[in-house]
């Protein structure tokens, strides 16, 4: 399934859905879900995403995220690796750990995840705890095992939580006053 647009798109997958990657090219495998483009968001709450099997060693991906697209994963089964590249972002909600390219853990619905997620060119994987679930340990990323987020549920903030608002009215007003002062002063 391809999700590629030039405008904002939101797509939600629920339980009991199966997506199989099939390639139109003979002997090649296909990706189950291909999410591409700035403003494109996919929310996965369940379902099975199976990368296609080719006759070569290149099996398809369960999910491929690229070009600043976002995928929120709150449940589901993934058969095949994930690939996140070119500033794409995948957020796993639940109790998870990341060790190198391996992401393991449990979603809030108690379904388990054991998946290889490869990142390239600014692709990002985020592990986010949820209030419905009590984790034994805070989500962490190897090799430091330092918690990636606080143990309390949190939501990623734009600009990494920093306030960067600028009062353009104040700047304009100050420049007018300075100009008037120079003219009459």
Short mmCIF file of C-alpha atoms in Angstrom, two decimals:
data_model
loop_
_atom_site.label_atom_id
_atom_site.label_comp_id
_atom_site.label_asym_id
_atom_site.label_seq_id
_atom_site.Cartn_x
_atom_site.Cartn_y
_atom_site.Cartn_z
CA UNK A 1 0.00 0.00 0.00
CA UNK A 2 1.38 3.37 -0.98
CA UNK A 3 0.62 6.51 1.00
CA UNK A 4 2.21 9.39 -0.94
CA UNK A 5 0.76 12.85 -1.28
CA UNK A 6 1.80 16.44 -1.78
CA UNK A 7 -0.59 17.61 0.95
CA UNK A 8 -1.40 16.56 4.51
CA UNK A 9 -2.84 13.06 4.77
CA UNK A 10 -3.86 11.04 7.83
CA UNK A 11 -4.49 7.31 7.49
CA UNK A 12 -5.50 5.02 10.39
CA UNK A 13 -5.23 1.20 10.47
CA UNK A 14 -7.17 -0.87 13.02
CA UNK A 15 -7.23 -4.53 14.13
CA UNK A 16 -8.12 -7.41 11.79
CA UNK A 17 -6.51 -5.78 8.78
CA UNK A 18 -3.87 -7.59 6.74
CA UNK A 19 -1.52 -5.77 4.37
CA UNK A 20 0.78 -7.81 2.13
CA UNK A 21 3.57 -6.25 0.09
CA UNK A 22 3.43 -7.23 -3.59
CA UNK A 23 5.71 -5.84 -6.27
CA UNK A 24 4.60 -5.35 -9.87
CA UNK A 25 8.11 -6.44 -10.94
CA UNK A 26 8.52 -10.20 -11.31
CA UNK A 27 10.91 -11.83 -8.80
CA UNK A 28 10.97 -8.70 -6.60
CA UNK A 29 9.42 -8.32 -3.19
CA UNK A 30 7.13 -5.46 -2.18
CA UNK A 31 6.68 -3.31 0.92
CA UNK A 32 3.44 -3.73 2.85
CA UNK A 33 3.16 -0.02 3.69
CA UNK A 34 5.08 2.81 2.02
CA UNK A 35 4.58 6.19 3.75
CA UNK A 36 6.09 9.12 1.86
CA UNK A 37 5.93 12.89 2.13
CA UNK A 38 5.88 15.86 4.49
CA UNK A 39 2.56 16.17 6.34
CA UNK A 40 1.66 12.50 5.81
CA UNK A 41 0.76 10.72 9.05
CA UNK A 42 -0.23 7.08 9.46
CA UNK A 43 -1.59 5.73 12.75
CA UNK A 44 -1.34 1.96 13.19
CA UNK A 45 -3.56 0.58 15.97
CA UNK A 46 -3.48 -3.03 14.83
CA UNK A 47 -3.40 -5.29 11.82
CA UNK A 48 -0.71 -7.39 10.19
CA UNK A 49 1.88 -5.84 7.89
CA UNK A 50 3.84 -8.44 5.94
CA UNK A 51 6.62 -7.53 3.55
CA UNK A 52 6.46 -9.53 0.33
CA UNK A 53 8.80 -12.43 -0.36
CA UNK A 54 10.82 -12.24 -3.54
CA UNK A 55 12.82 -14.94 -5.25
CA UNK A 56 15.96 -13.01 -4.28
CA UNK A 57 17.27 -12.44 -0.75
CA UNK A 58 15.70 -8.97 -0.77
CA UNK A 59 12.48 -9.46 1.22
CA UNK A 60 10.00 -6.59 1.36
CA UNK A 61 9.63 -4.26 4.30
CA UNK A 62 6.63 -4.29 6.63
CA UNK A 63 6.76 -0.45 6.73
CA UNK A 64 8.92 2.06 4.80
CA UNK A 65 8.79 5.68 6.02
CA UNK A 66 10.56 8.52 4.20
CA UNK A 67 10.67 12.22 3.33
CA UNK A 68 9.45 13.64 6.68
CA UNK A 69 6.40 11.35 6.91
CA UNK A 70 5.27 10.16 10.39
CA UNK A 71 4.00 6.79 11.59
CA UNK A 72 2.47 6.30 15.06
CA UNK A 73 2.49 2.62 16.02
CA UNK A 74 0.13 1.68 18.88
CA UNK A 75 -0.34 -1.98 18.01
CA UNK A 76 -0.04 -4.50 15.24
CA UNK A 77 2.08 -7.32 13.92
CA UNK A 78 5.04 -6.65 11.62
CA UNK A 79 6.56 -9.41 9.48
CA UNK A 80 9.56 -7.89 7.76
CA UNK A 81 11.94 -5.10 8.74
CA UNK A 82 11.03 -1.41 8.94
CA UNK A 83 13.05 1.29 7.21
CA UNK A 84 12.95 4.97 8.25
CA UNK A 85 14.86 7.50 6.17
CA UNK A 86 15.15 11.12 5.01
CA UNK A 87 13.78 12.68 8.21
CA UNK A 88 10.86 10.26 8.46
CA UNK A 89 9.77 9.37 11.98
CA UNK A 90 8.29 6.25 13.62
CA UNK A 91 6.91 6.49 17.16
CA UNK A 92 6.22 3.29 19.13
CA UNK A 93 3.72 3.74 21.99
CA UNK A 94 4.09 1.27 24.88
CA UNK A 95 6.97 -0.31 26.80
CA UNK A 96 9.90 -0.65 24.39
CA UNK A 97 13.68 -0.88 24.27
CA UNK A 98 15.99 -0.25 21.33
CA UNK A 99 19.33 -2.03 21.05
CA UNK A 100 21.10 -1.06 17.84
CA UNK A 101 18.53 -1.70 15.10
CA UNK A 102 16.39 -4.06 17.21
CA UNK A 103 13.21 -2.71 18.86
CA UNK A 104 11.52 -5.01 21.39
CA UNK A 105 8.67 -4.54 23.83
CA UNK A 106 4.94 -4.64 24.46
CA UNK A 107 2.07 -2.46 23.25
CA UNK A 108 -0.72 -1.35 25.63
CA UNK A 109 -2.95 -4.18 24.27
CA UNK A 110 -0.26 -6.68 25.45
CA UNK A 111 0.79 -7.62 21.91
CA UNK A 112 4.55 -8.02 21.59
CA UNK A 113 6.98 -6.45 19.16
CA UNK A 114 10.38 -7.81 18.10
CA UNK A 115 11.44 -5.91 15.01
CA UNK A 116 14.49 -4.64 13.15
CA UNK A 117 14.17 -0.92 12.34
CA UNK A 118 16.89 0.54 10.13
CA UNK A 119 17.35 4.32 9.99
CA UNK A 120 19.13 6.34 7.29
CA UNK A 121 19.70 10.02 6.48
CA UNK A 122 17.98 11.57 9.52
CA UNK A 123 15.31 8.91 10.02
CA UNK A 124 14.21 8.70 13.65
CA UNK A 125 12.69 6.09 15.98
CA UNK A 126 10.99 7.30 19.17
CA UNK A 127 9.90 5.12 22.11
CA UNK A 128 6.99 6.70 24.00
CA UNK A 129 5.38 5.29 27.18
CA UNK A 130 1.59 5.45 27.57
CA UNK A 131 -0.56 6.03 30.66
CA UNK A 132 -2.59 2.81 30.16
CA UNK A 133 0.48 0.69 30.75
CA UNK A 134 3.00 0.39 33.56
CA UNK A 135 6.48 -0.39 32.25
CA UNK A 136 9.08 -2.28 34.29
CA UNK A 137 11.74 0.15 33.07
CA UNK A 138 11.69 3.44 31.21
CA UNK A 139 12.15 3.12 27.43
CA UNK A 140 15.83 3.20 26.55
CA UNK A 141 18.19 3.13 23.63
CA UNK A 142 21.47 1.17 23.71
CA UNK A 143 24.39 1.48 24.19
CA UNK A 144 23.85 4.00 27.02
CA UNK A 145 20.54 2.54 28.31
CA UNK A 146 19.67 6.12 29.26
CA UNK A 147 15.88 6.69 29.26
CA UNK A 148 14.74 8.26 26.02
CA UNK A 149 11.78 10.06 27.64
CA UNK A 150 10.53 10.60 31.15
CA UNK A 151 8.74 7.70 32.81
CA UNK A 152 5.54 9.76 32.73
CA UNK A 153 3.65 9.76 29.42
CA UNK A 154 4.67 12.66 27.24
CA UNK A 155 4.10 13.94 23.76
CA UNK A 156 6.90 15.10 21.46
CA UNK A 157 6.89 18.87 21.17
CA UNK A 158 7.83 20.88 18.12
CA UNK A 159 11.16 22.70 18.43
CA UNK A 160 12.24 20.16 21.09
CA UNK A 161 10.18 21.97 23.75
CA UNK A 162 11.90 25.35 23.38
CA UNK A 163 9.86 28.50 23.03
CA UNK A 164 11.02 30.27 19.89
CA UNK A 165 8.18 32.71 19.44
CA UNK A 166 9.22 36.17 18.35
CA UNK A 167 6.97 39.16 18.74
CA UNK A 168 7.08 40.71 15.29
CA UNK A 169 4.89 43.57 16.49
CA UNK A 170 7.46 44.45 19.15
CA UNK A 171 10.29 44.35 16.60
CA UNK A 172 8.33 46.52 14.16
CA UNK A 173 7.37 48.99 16.89
CA UNK A 174 10.96 49.27 18.13
CA UNK A 175 12.30 49.88 14.61
CA UNK A 176 9.67 52.61 14.02
CA UNK A 177 10.59 54.34 17.29
CA UNK A 178 14.30 54.20 16.44
CA UNK A 179 13.60 55.66 12.96
CA UNK A 180 11.45 58.44 14.43
CA UNK A 181 14.09 59.22 17.04
CA UNK A 182 16.81 59.48 14.34
CA UNK A 183 14.58 61.67 12.17
CA UNK A 184 13.57 64.14 14.92
CA UNK A 185 16.31 63.63 17.37
#
